[in-house]
């Protein structure tokens, strides 16, 4: 063995050799042995690097390094390609920019990005009291609606879309006085020069039509993309000023606290306007069974407007006859027969069931136009069920689409002692699903059980039951933009369009752009969005 000192001496001796000289045998022999042992001893690295055998090893090492480098580059390139491909697939699955096969862009105008047009403007029409003397608001002023004629020359002038506003109801002195005070306050503001209220979401409590501006800007179901079969149709939005969920036929008296409850009268007056003033009757006579597609009336509403529609739609379809197709769209009208939580009952909160019973008396609901005869026969002594959605929907024969949240904000407001709260933005509901998980589960189970039973009864009807805490979104961009987490593509609007297609009333456009990519709206983790 060589010691460290001997290695050092050999290095010095080799450095002092003249050019062309051979290394001493003792040095060569010692370094040969070192080459076999590798560089396990100190000082060996510098000595062996000067020998021809090590130069060959260095060349091989360089080649191996280059091979490793190029291999790494190829692997990295393949990895980037795979990642890019996966991102593209994910991006297209979630809506992409504009969809394949369509020239329509994906609109990204504001934070609530959507493939829709955002809004459209309708003009106010006040009902003629000479023709409709009883179609009045709570205060006796004539009811009103907003209208926009179909866009000409695009083939949609044989479709009429009529949507009724929601806004709960008043069934006792206290709740009616609250609506009257709110209306009086805003009426005073308008008299001071302020413009009439434009947003229907802010006029749900109105007891008069005098609050409403001459024009109304609405979105959601009224502003789908141009490729939608409901784009450019005749549009009618009916303002809510009767406070009775569109079922009252009662004039003012002491029993009504001096208010007219004429919602049903207004409902039928608007349908008559659609027939005579806006072309539906003429289209029915012109077609008379000779058209490829009959004229179509899409009749619906949100919240109280949906509840009113489910009571009237069959009778209206019967009165119009076979010359026109009628289809329903009911948004957030699915009241459920669930008792409020014990704490709420202790604070005097009454059930939705009790509200329906009181409404039957307050609005004097007896007409067969509203109370389905078969329903009354099967629920003798409980006719309130014939105006209660959970039960009444089983008697609706007209095809329809229902959109309803498994965590409907209105229902939760009615079932909990402290209701539910909103974020400071005034739009987002604060979720407390983990504090009241059992009740939330009960609401969801009851809704989904009801929907499944309805689906078995009428398989062609369509349902969209999302799991987000919300209520009444058919005038909102959520209606055209929120996608279910079932497929990340189906919206409430496409559910309606596919429902219409399913019964042969319109042709669903498969090439219509998907919704734009949007920030995820996290639904309740204990539930899944469902489409039926």
C-alpha positions as a printed NumPy array, in Angstrom:
array([[   0.   ,    0.   ,    0.   ],
       [   0.961,    3.589,   -0.594],
       [   0.662,    6.092,    2.146],
       [  -0.668,    9.607,    1.532],
       [   2.947,   10.86 ,    1.713],
       [   4.089,    8.412,   -0.997],
       [   1.204,    9.513,   -3.266],
       [   2.243,   13.101,   -2.86 ],
       [   5.853,   12.319,   -3.748],
       [   4.781,   10.567,   -6.957],
       [   2.665,   13.535,   -8.011],
       [   5.626,   15.862,   -7.554],
       [   7.924,   13.537,   -9.493],
       [   5.499,   13.342,  -12.453],
       [   5.07 ,   17.102,  -12.595],
       [   8.891,   17.511,  -12.821],
       [   9.308,   15.122,  -15.81 ],
       [  10.515,   16.751,  -19.021],
       [   8.14 ,   16.644,  -22.052],
       [   8.099,   13.24 ,  -23.775],
       [   9.588,   11.405,  -20.775],
       [   8.006,    8.204,  -19.424],
       [   6.877,    7.939,  -15.921],
       [   9.099,    5.865,  -13.599],
       [   8.029,    2.267,  -13.301],
       [   7.381,    2.658,   -9.626],
       [   5.055,    5.56 ,  -10.322],
       [   3.299,    3.867,  -13.241],
       [   2.843,    0.709,  -11.249],
       [   1.478,    2.548,   -8.29 ],
       [  -0.978,    4.553,  -10.386],
       [  -2.071,    1.395,  -12.201],
       [  -3.023,   -0.077,   -8.91 ],
       [  -4.796,    3.125,   -8.036],
       [  -6.756,    2.931,  -11.283],
       [  -8.073,   -0.461,  -10.287],
       [  -9.088,    0.741,   -6.853],
       [ -10.767,    3.846,   -8.268],
       [ -10.443,    7.042,   -6.266],
       [ -11.07 ,    5.614,   -2.853],
       [  -7.897,    7.173,   -1.43 ],
       [  -7.089,   10.849,   -1.117],
       [  -4.781,   12.219,   -3.795],
       [  -5.681,    9.556,   -6.33 ],
       [  -7.978,   11.729,   -8.416],
       [  -5.356,   14.173,   -9.633],
       [  -2.827,   11.4  ,  -10.334],
       [  -5.13 ,    9.132,  -12.397],
       [  -6.614,   12.009,  -14.431],
       [  -3.25 ,   12.433,  -16.153],
       [  -3.106,    8.867,  -17.525],
       [  -4.281,    7.721,  -20.976],
       [  -6.693,    5.126,  -19.573],
       [  -8.502,    7.783,  -17.585],
       [  -8.814,   10.   ,  -20.686],
       [ -10.832,    7.194,  -22.313],
       [ -12.984,    6.915,  -19.226],
       [ -13.519,   10.701,  -19.274],
       [ -14.662,   10.546,  -22.918],
       [ -17.156,    7.815,  -22.096],
       [ -18.37 ,    9.82 ,  -19.135],
       [ -18.955,   12.866,  -21.378],
       [ -20.936,   10.744,  -23.811],
       [ -23.027,    9.329,  -20.994],
       [ -23.679,   12.839,  -19.677],
       [ -24.785,   14.005,  -23.13 ],
       [ -27.019,   10.962,  -23.53 ],
       [ -28.612,   11.613,  -20.147],
       [ -29.085,   15.294,  -21.036],
       [ -30.838,   14.577,  -24.348],
       [ -32.945,   11.85 ,  -22.755],
       [ -34.024,   14.26 ,  -20.039],
       [ -34.954,   16.864,  -22.664],
       [ -37.093,   14.352,  -24.566],
       [ -38.851,   13.216,  -21.381],
       [ -39.49 ,   16.845,  -20.361],
       [ -40.902,   17.674,  -23.793],
       [ -43.23 ,   14.678,  -23.67 ],
       [ -44.342,   15.663,  -20.171],
       [ -45.129,   19.22 ,  -21.327],
       [ -47.057,   17.877,  -24.316],
       [ -49.137,   15.566,  -22.106],
       [ -49.849,   18.352,  -19.601],
       [ -50.884,   20.684,  -22.42 ],
       [ -53.18 ,   18.059,  -23.918],
       [ -54.811,   17.394,  -20.543],
       [ -55.328,   21.117,  -19.975],
       [ -56.924,   21.484,  -23.407],
       [ -59.302,   18.594,  -22.736],
       [ -60.231,   20.04 ,  -19.335],
       [ -60.677,   23.525,  -20.791],
       [ -62.965,   22.313,  -23.568],
       [ -64.919,   20.134,  -21.16 ],
       [ -65.613,   23.163,  -18.98 ],
       [ -66.817,   25.372,  -21.778],
       [ -63.71 ,   26.601,  -23.527],
       [ -63.702,   29.855,  -25.395],
       [ -66.242,   29.367,  -28.135],
       [ -67.492,   25.895,  -28.766],
       [ -66.595,   23.788,  -31.761],
       [ -68.904,   24.18 ,  -34.691],
       [ -70.191,   27.61 ,  -33.695],
       [ -69.116,   31.076,  -34.696],
       [ -70.813,   32.642,  -31.696],
       [ -68.269,   33.979,  -29.216],
       [ -68.185,   33.149,  -25.551],
       [ -69.209,   36.408,  -23.895],
       [ -66.973,   37.547,  -21.046],
       [ -68.29 ,   41.001,  -20.335],
       [ -68.421,   41.034,  -16.54 ],
       [ -67.548,   38.921,  -13.473],
       [ -70.706,   36.857,  -13.97 ],
       [ -69.339,   35.712,  -17.306],
       [ -71.784,   33.903,  -19.476],
       [ -72.505,   32.741,  -22.976],
       [ -75.717,   34.75 ,  -22.846],
       [ -76.458,   38.282,  -23.993],
       [ -76.781,   39.6  ,  -20.407],
       [ -79.996,   41.571,  -20.82 ],
       [ -82.756,   42.815,  -23.051],
       [ -85.099,   45.769,  -22.694],
       [ -88.883,   45.439,  -22.539],
       [ -91.423,   48.284,  -22.617],
       [ -94.215,   48.768,  -20.106],
       [ -97.834,   48.138,  -21.108],
       [-100.613,   49.118,  -18.674],
       [-103.738,   46.994,  -18.854],
       [-106.785,   48.83 ,  -20.167],
       [-109.316,   49.047,  -17.333],
       [-112.117,   49.357,  -19.895],
       [-111.289,   45.847,  -21.12 ],
       [-110.079,   44.394,  -17.831],
       [-111.804,   46.338,  -15.028],
       [-110.9  ,   43.807,  -12.324],
       [-107.275,   43.222,  -13.346],
       [-105.924,   45.566,  -10.694],
       [-103.134,   45.734,   -8.158],
       [-103.649,   45.717,   -4.391],
       [-104.266,   49.481,   -4.399],
       [-106.727,   49.387,   -7.31 ],
       [-104.281,   50.717,   -9.92 ],
       [-104.323,   48.854,  -13.255],
       [-101.864,   45.975,  -13.496],
       [ -99.057,   46.154,  -16.049],
       [ -96.605,   44.004,  -17.939],
       [ -93.509,   44.491,  -20.088],
       [ -93.318,   43.466,  -23.717],
       [ -90.852,   43.092,  -26.578],
       [ -91.88 ,   41.819,  -30.001],
       [ -89.993,   38.986,  -31.666],
       [ -86.956,   39.832,  -33.768],
       [ -88.179,   39.715,  -37.381],
       [ -86.926,   37.356,  -40.057],
       [ -85.207,   34.806,  -37.801],
       [ -88.07 ,   32.334,  -37.548],
       [ -88.951,   32.893,  -33.894],
       [ -92.073,   35.042,  -34.26 ],
       [ -94.322,   32.033,  -33.571],
       [ -93.029,   31.637,  -29.993],
       [ -94.356,   33.636,  -27.018],
       [ -92.537,   33.561,  -23.687],
       [ -94.571,   34.827,  -20.727],
       [ -92.897,   34.972,  -17.311],
       [ -94.632,   35.986,  -14.073],
       [ -92.767,   37.711,  -11.275],
       [ -92.551,   36.256,   -7.774],
       [ -92.494,   37.833,   -4.337],
       [ -94.178,   35.72 ,   -1.635],
       [ -97.674,   36.853,   -0.535],
       [ -99.412,   38.57 ,    2.359],
       [-102.045,   36.639,    4.29 ],
       [-102.499,   38.714,    7.443],
       [-102.652,   42.337,    8.532],
       [ -99.   ,   42.542,    9.536],
       [ -97.508,   41.126,    6.347],
       [ -99.837,   43.177,    4.142],
       [ -99.067,   46.399,    6.018],
       [ -95.342,   45.754,    5.573],
       [ -95.761,   45.6  ,    1.788],
       [ -97.973,   48.681,    1.809],
       [ -95.44 ,   50.715,    3.808],
       [ -92.555,   49.727,    1.531],
       [ -94.602,   50.686,   -1.527],
       [ -95.591,   54.04 ,    0.012],
       [ -91.954,   54.863,    0.765],
       [ -90.805,   54.274,   -2.798],
       [ -93.85 ,   56.029,   -4.22 ],
       [ -92.839,   59.122,   -2.237],
       [ -89.314,   58.882,   -3.646],
       [ -90.673,   58.75 ,   -7.195],
       [ -92.856,   61.802,   -6.548],
       [ -89.677,   63.634,   -5.56 ],
       [ -88.29 ,   62.98 ,   -9.017],
       [ -86.608,   59.597,   -8.707],
       [ -86.95 ,   57.187,  -11.607],
       [ -89.315,   54.236,  -11.256],
       [ -87.821,   51.027,   -9.97 ],
       [ -86.328,   49.067,  -12.859],
       [ -85.072,   45.864,  -11.258],
       [ -87.914,   43.348,  -10.767],
       [ -85.986,   41.781,   -7.896],
       [ -86.522,   44.995,   -5.928],
       [ -90.253,   45.376,   -6.616],
       [ -91.529,   42.033,   -5.375],
       [ -93.379,   43.729,   -2.487],
       [ -95.16 ,   46.286,   -4.707],
       [ -98.874,   46.864,   -4.093],
       [ -99.128,   49.147,   -7.129],
       [ -97.883,   49.302,  -10.722],
       [ -97.016,   52.981,  -10.316],
       [ -93.549,   52.089,   -8.999],
       [ -92.41 ,   50.555,  -12.241],
       [ -90.379,   52.414,  -14.841],
       [ -91.452,   52.676,  -18.469],
       [ -88.729,   50.247,  -19.529],
       [ -87.396,   47.146,  -17.829],
       [ -84.007,   45.549,  -18.379],
       [ -84.043,   41.811,  -17.717],
       [ -81.607,   38.962,  -18.303],
       [ -81.417,   35.238,  -17.717],
       [ -84.178,   33.404,  -19.533],
       [ -84.927,   36.564,  -21.54 ],
       [ -81.369,   36.91 ,  -22.864],
       [ -80.053,   33.581,  -24.152],
       [ -77.335,   33.413,  -26.845],
       [ -78.442,   33.895,  -30.469],
       [ -78.106,   30.17 ,  -31.166],
       [ -80.755,   29.342,  -28.558],
       [ -84.184,   28.272,  -29.883],
       [ -85.644,   30.852,  -27.468],
       [ -83.539,   33.762,  -28.72 ],
       [ -85.5  ,   36.59 ,  -30.319],
       [ -88.984,   35.294,  -29.405],
       [ -91.925,   37.443,  -28.302],
       [ -91.191,   38.295,  -24.664],
       [ -93.6  ,   39.273,  -21.89 ],
       [ -92.651,   39.83 ,  -18.256],
       [ -95.55 ,   40.401,  -15.847],
       [ -94.916,   42.546,  -12.776],
       [ -96.255,   41.373,   -9.421],
       [ -98.563,   43.75 ,   -7.522],
       [-101.351,   41.504,   -6.189],
       [ -99.492,   39.868,   -3.248],
       [-101.439,   36.609,   -3.669],
       [ -99.219,   34.264,   -5.73 ],
       [-101.492,   34.934,   -8.733],
       [-104.446,   32.965,   -7.315],
       [-106.746,   35.683,   -5.895],
       [-110.074,   36.738,   -7.376],
       [-111.226,   38.973,   -4.549],
       [-111.988,   42.686,   -4.424],
       [-111.071,   44.987,   -1.542],
       [-113.031,   44.682,    1.717],
       [-112.479,   44.813,    5.45 ],
       [-111.554,   41.124,    5.357],
       [-108.77 ,   41.919,    2.887],
       [-107.482,   44.943,    4.856],
       [-108.708,   47.206,    2.062],
       [-106.567,   45.447,   -0.579],
       [-107.618,   43.879,   -3.865],
       [-106.32 ,   40.338,   -4.359],
       [-106.744,   39.897,   -8.097],
       [-103.726,   37.865,   -9.167],
       [-105.705,   35.213,  -11.066],
       [-107.688,   37.927,  -12.861],
       [-104.445,   39.624,  -13.931],
       [-102.973,   36.299,  -15.058],
       [-105.835,   35.606,  -17.455],
       [-105.967,   39.221,  -18.646],
       [-102.298,   39.023,  -19.707],
       [-102.92 ,   35.77 ,  -21.59 ],
       [-105.805,   37.506,  -23.375],
       [-103.433,   40.346,  -24.296],
       [-100.965,   37.86 ,  -25.728],
       [-103.755,   36.384,  -27.828],
       [-105.337,   39.549,  -29.15 ],
       [-102.75 ,   42.318,  -28.927],
       [ -99.528,   40.403,  -29.546],
       [-100.398,   37.97 ,  -32.299],
       [-100.89 ,   34.543,  -30.759],
       [-104.524,   34.241,  -31.864],
       [-103.659,   35.271,  -35.43 ],
       [-100.789,   32.77 ,  -35.539],
       [-103.063,   29.984,  -34.32 ],
       [-105.632,   30.747,  -37.018],
       [-103.024,   31.098,  -39.75 ],
       [-101.354,   27.82 ,  -38.871],
       [-104.514,   25.822,  -38.08 ],
       [-102.608,   22.539,  -38.023],
       [-100.859,   23.145,  -41.355],
       [ -97.499,   24.3  ,  -39.937],
       [ -94.526,   22.052,  -39.257],
       [ -94.505,   23.47 ,  -35.745],
       [ -97.552,   24.939,  -34.031],
       [ -97.282,   28.313,  -32.297],
       [ -95.649,   27.863,  -28.899],
       [ -96.54 ,   29.511,  -25.58 ],
       [ -93.804,   29.117,  -22.939],
       [ -95.62 ,   29.982,  -19.737],
       [ -93.814,   30.287,  -16.429],
       [ -92.445,   32.328,  -13.591],
       [ -90.248,   32.275,  -10.532],
       [ -91.139,   31.787,   -6.861],
       [ -94.762,   32.965,   -6.45 ],
       [ -94.915,   33.268,  -10.241],
       [ -94.032,   29.582,  -10.535],
       [ -96.653,   28.62 ,   -7.965],
       [ -99.284,   30.601,   -9.834],
       [ -98.277,   29.012,  -13.128],
       [ -98.61 ,   25.461,  -11.845],
       [-102.206,   26.27 ,  -10.85 ],
       [-103.244,   27.946,  -14.128],
       [-101.286,   26.265,  -16.899],
       [-103.534,   23.229,  -17.469],
       [-106.683,   25.319,  -17.676],
       [-105.066,   27.814,  -20.06 ],
       [-103.859,   24.986,  -22.263],
       [-107.384,   23.571,  -22.307],
       [-108.927,   26.96 ,  -23.178],
       [-106.443,   27.611,  -26.002],
       [-107.109,   24.224,  -27.566],
       [-105.029,   22.059,  -29.88 ],
       [-103.878,   24.826,  -32.242],
       [-101.053,   25.891,  -29.912],
       [ -98.385,   24.076,  -27.91 ],
       [ -98.095,   25.125,  -24.262],
       [ -95.037,   24.446,  -22.103],
       [ -94.266,   25.419,  -18.499],
       [ -91.101,   26.674,  -16.836],
       [ -91.323,   26.868,  -13.057],
       [ -88.34 ,   28.285,  -11.18 ],
       [ -88.058,   27.917,   -7.389],
       [ -91.727,   27.245,   -6.762],
       [ -91.396,   23.84 ,   -5.084],
       [ -92.739,   24.459,   -1.595],
       [ -92.207,   21.485,    0.719],
       [ -94.421,   20.304,    3.558],
       [ -91.783,   20.417,    6.302],
       [ -92.308,   21.828,    9.786],
       [ -90.032,   24.656,   10.956],
       [ -87.317,   23.75 ,   13.435],
       [ -88.509,   23.668,   17.097],
       [ -86.761,   26.93 ,   17.947],
       [ -88.582,   28.649,   15.088],
       [ -91.963,   27.333,   16.244],
       [ -91.246,   28.667,   19.713],
       [ -90.767,   32.098,   18.151],
       [ -94.131,   31.913,   16.39 ],
       [ -92.916,   30.865,   12.93 ],
       [ -95.731,   29.078,   11.122],
       [ -95.315,   26.31 ,    8.584],
       [ -95.775,   26.734,    4.843],
       [ -98.709,   24.339,    5.231],
       [-100.407,   26.768,    7.62 ],
       [ -99.719,   29.641,    5.242],
       [-101.461,   27.75 ,    2.431],
       [-104.514,   27.06 ,    4.622],
       [-104.782,   30.757,    5.554],
       [-104.28 ,   31.823,    1.939],
       [-107.215,   29.653,    0.853],
       [-109.446,   31.677,    3.17 ],
       [-107.879,   35.101,    2.594],
       [-108.037,   34.896,   -1.199],
       [-111.289,   32.92 ,   -1.328],
       [-109.861,   30.226,   -3.585],
       [-112.739,   28.025,   -4.781],
       [-112.719,   28.133,   -8.578],
       [-112.148,   24.951,  -10.572],
       [-109.886,   27.049,  -12.803],
       [-107.429,   27.036,   -9.893],
       [-108.307,   23.976,   -7.836],
       [-107.973,   20.909,  -10.033],
       [-111.186,   18.833,   -9.679],
       [-109.281,   15.562,   -9.424],
       [-107.034,   17.033,   -6.731],
       [-110.043,   18.242,   -4.746],
       [-111.67 ,   14.812,   -4.976],
       [-108.546,   13.058,   -3.726],
       [-107.865,   15.564,   -0.937],
       [-111.294,   16.148,    0.588],
       [-110.923,   18.148,    3.759],
       [-107.388,   19.133,    2.734],
       [-107.995,   21.255,   -0.354],
       [-105.053,   23.437,    0.666],
       [-102.908,   20.7  ,   -0.88 ],
       [-104.317,   21.697,   -4.276],
       [-102.409,   24.994,   -4.094],
       [ -99.347,   23.499,   -2.378],
       [ -96.607,   22.624,   -4.907],
       [ -95.39 ,   19.388,   -3.311],
       [ -98.877,   17.934,   -3.861],
       [-100.301,   20.062,   -6.684],
       [ -97.53 ,   19.238,   -9.153],
       [ -98.799,   15.656,   -9.42 ],
       [-101.901,   16.961,  -11.189],
       [-100.148,   19.131,  -13.78 ],
       [-100.568,   17.541,  -17.2  ],
       [ -98.939,   20.224,  -19.377],
       [ -95.278,   19.394,  -20.134],
       [ -92.825,   21.489,  -18.144],
       [ -89.324,   22.1  ,  -16.813],
       [ -88.71 ,   22.684,  -13.102],
       [ -85.584,   24.333,  -11.712],
       [ -85.237,   24.194,   -7.943],
       [ -82.416,   24.244,   -5.422],
       [ -81.924,   21.472,   -2.912],
       [ -81.118,   24.351,   -0.577],
       [ -83.801,   26.821,   -1.577],
       [ -83.078,   30.044,    0.28 ],
       [ -86.764,   30.957,    0.651],
       [ -87.642,   27.613,    2.226],
       [ -84.737,   27.865,    4.654],
       [ -85.823,   31.401,    5.498],
       [ -89.207,   29.996,    6.448],
       [ -87.968,   27.009,    8.445],
       [ -85.293,   28.493,   10.696],
       [ -85.886,   30.761,   13.663],
       [ -83.225,   33.273,   12.642],
       [ -83.747,   32.679,    8.93 ],
       [ -80.644,   32.888,    6.808],
       [ -78.346,   35.801,    6.213],
       [ -76.706,   37.417,    3.237],
       [ -73.157,   38.548,    2.704],
       [ -72.551,   42.314,    2.613],
       [ -72.754,   42.186,   -1.194],
       [ -76.509,   41.652,   -0.86 ],
       [ -76.369,   38.761,   -3.311],
       [ -74.576,   35.813,   -1.714],
       [ -76.349,   33.797,    0.96 ],
       [ -74.296,   32.72 ,    3.96 ],
       [ -74.256,   28.944,    4.16 ],
       [ -74.533,   27.182,    7.521],
       [ -74.905,   23.65 ,    6.202],
       [ -72.759,   22.045,    8.86 ],
       [ -74.617,   23.6  ,   11.773],
       [ -77.988,   22.428,   10.479],
       [ -76.988,   19.482,    8.342],
       [ -79.894,   17.301,    9.429],
       [ -82.524,   19.837,    8.37 ],
       [ -80.702,   20.577,    5.127],
       [ -80.617,   16.865,    4.38 ],
       [ -84.337,   16.609,    5.056],
       [ -85.097,   19.481,    2.656],
       [ -82.941,   17.91 ,   -0.059],
       [ -84.355,   14.404,    0.434],
       [ -87.94 ,   15.649,    0.339],
       [ -87.352,   17.66 ,   -2.84 ],
       [ -85.512,   14.872,   -4.653],
       [ -88.022,   12.236,   -3.59 ],
       [ -90.842,   14.424,   -4.942],
       [ -88.98 ,   15.102,   -8.186],
       [ -88.246,   11.415,   -8.766],
       [ -91.914,   10.577,   -8.286],
       [ -92.908,   13.326,  -10.73 ],
       [ -90.352,   12.071,  -13.223],
       [ -91.774,    8.558,  -13.077],
       [ -95.246,    9.997,  -13.63 ],
       [ -94.197,   12.125,  -16.645],
       [ -90.816,   10.914,  -17.977],
       [ -90.555,   13.648,  -20.64 ],
       [ -90.568,   16.499,  -18.13 ],
       [ -87.207,   18.017,  -17.184],
       [ -85.784,   18.912,  -13.776],
       [ -82.637,   20.771,  -12.71 ],
       [ -81.975,   20.524,   -8.962],
       [ -78.707,   22.196,   -8.056],
       [ -77.173,   22.103,   -4.585],
       [ -76.296,   25.784,   -4.182],
       [ -78.031,   27.97 ,   -1.616],
       [ -80.145,   30.255,   -3.788],
       [ -83.668,   31.119,   -4.904],
       [ -85.395,   32.404,   -8.049],
       [ -82.621,   32.804,  -10.628],
       [ -84.49 ,   32.708,  -13.954],
       [ -83.867,   36.437,  -14.54 ],
       [ -80.253,   36.082,  -13.456],
       [ -77.181,   35.072,  -15.45 ],
       [ -76.978,   32.025,  -13.203],
       [ -79.88 ,   30.597,  -15.204],
       [ -77.797,   30.546,  -18.379],
       [ -74.352,   30.18 ,  -16.827],
       [ -74.372,   27.84 ,  -13.835],
       [ -73.482,   24.3  ,  -14.823],
       [ -74.27 ,   21.159,  -12.889],
       [ -71.354,   19.271,  -11.403],
       [ -72.806,   16.175,  -13.063],
       [ -71.379,   17.082,  -16.467],
       [ -70.037,   20.666,  -16.212],
       [ -72.048,   21.593,  -19.303],
       [ -75.79 ,   21.492,  -18.584],
       [ -77.349,   24.771,  -17.421],
       [ -80.889,   25.605,  -16.369],
       [ -81.377,   27.224,  -19.776],
       [ -80.21 ,   24.156,  -21.697],
       [ -82.37 ,   21.97 ,  -19.458],
       [ -85.378,   24.037,  -20.543],
       [ -84.344,   23.882,  -24.213],
       [ -83.808,   20.127,  -24.094],
       [ -87.143,   19.707,  -22.333],
       [ -88.846,   21.599,  -25.154],
       [ -86.967,   19.485,  -27.694],
       [ -87.965,   16.286,  -25.922],
       [ -91.664,   16.955,  -26.52 ],
       [ -91.044,   18.189,  -30.066],
       [ -91.823,   21.886,  -29.533],
       [ -88.406,   23.268,  -30.586],
       [ -85.157,   21.875,  -31.934],
       [ -82.286,   21.977,  -29.443],
       [ -79.107,   23.383,  -30.983],
       [ -76.202,   21.075,  -30.19 ],
       [ -73.744,   23.621,  -31.636],
       [ -74.735,   26.4  ,  -29.276],
       [ -71.726,   27.669,  -27.273],
       [ -71.201,   26.187,  -23.878],
       [ -71.009,   28.519,  -20.871],
       [ -67.755,   30.391,  -20.455],
       [ -65.327,   29.143,  -17.794],
       [ -66.361,   30.7  ,  -14.498],
       [ -65.091,   30.59 ,  -10.933],
       [ -66.506,   27.537,   -9.214],
       [ -69.597,   28.117,   -7.108],
       [ -69.263,   25.58 ,   -4.355],
       [ -72.473,   23.803,   -3.542],
       [ -73.232,   21.963,   -0.359],
       [ -70.639,   19.191,    0.042],
       [ -73.286,   16.797,    1.306],
       [ -75.273,   16.964,   -1.939],
       [ -74.781,   16.601,   -5.671],
       [ -76.373,   18.607,   -8.46 ],
       [ -78.943,   16.457,  -10.198],
       [ -80.564,   16.6  ,  -13.614],
       [ -83.591,   14.483,  -14.442]])
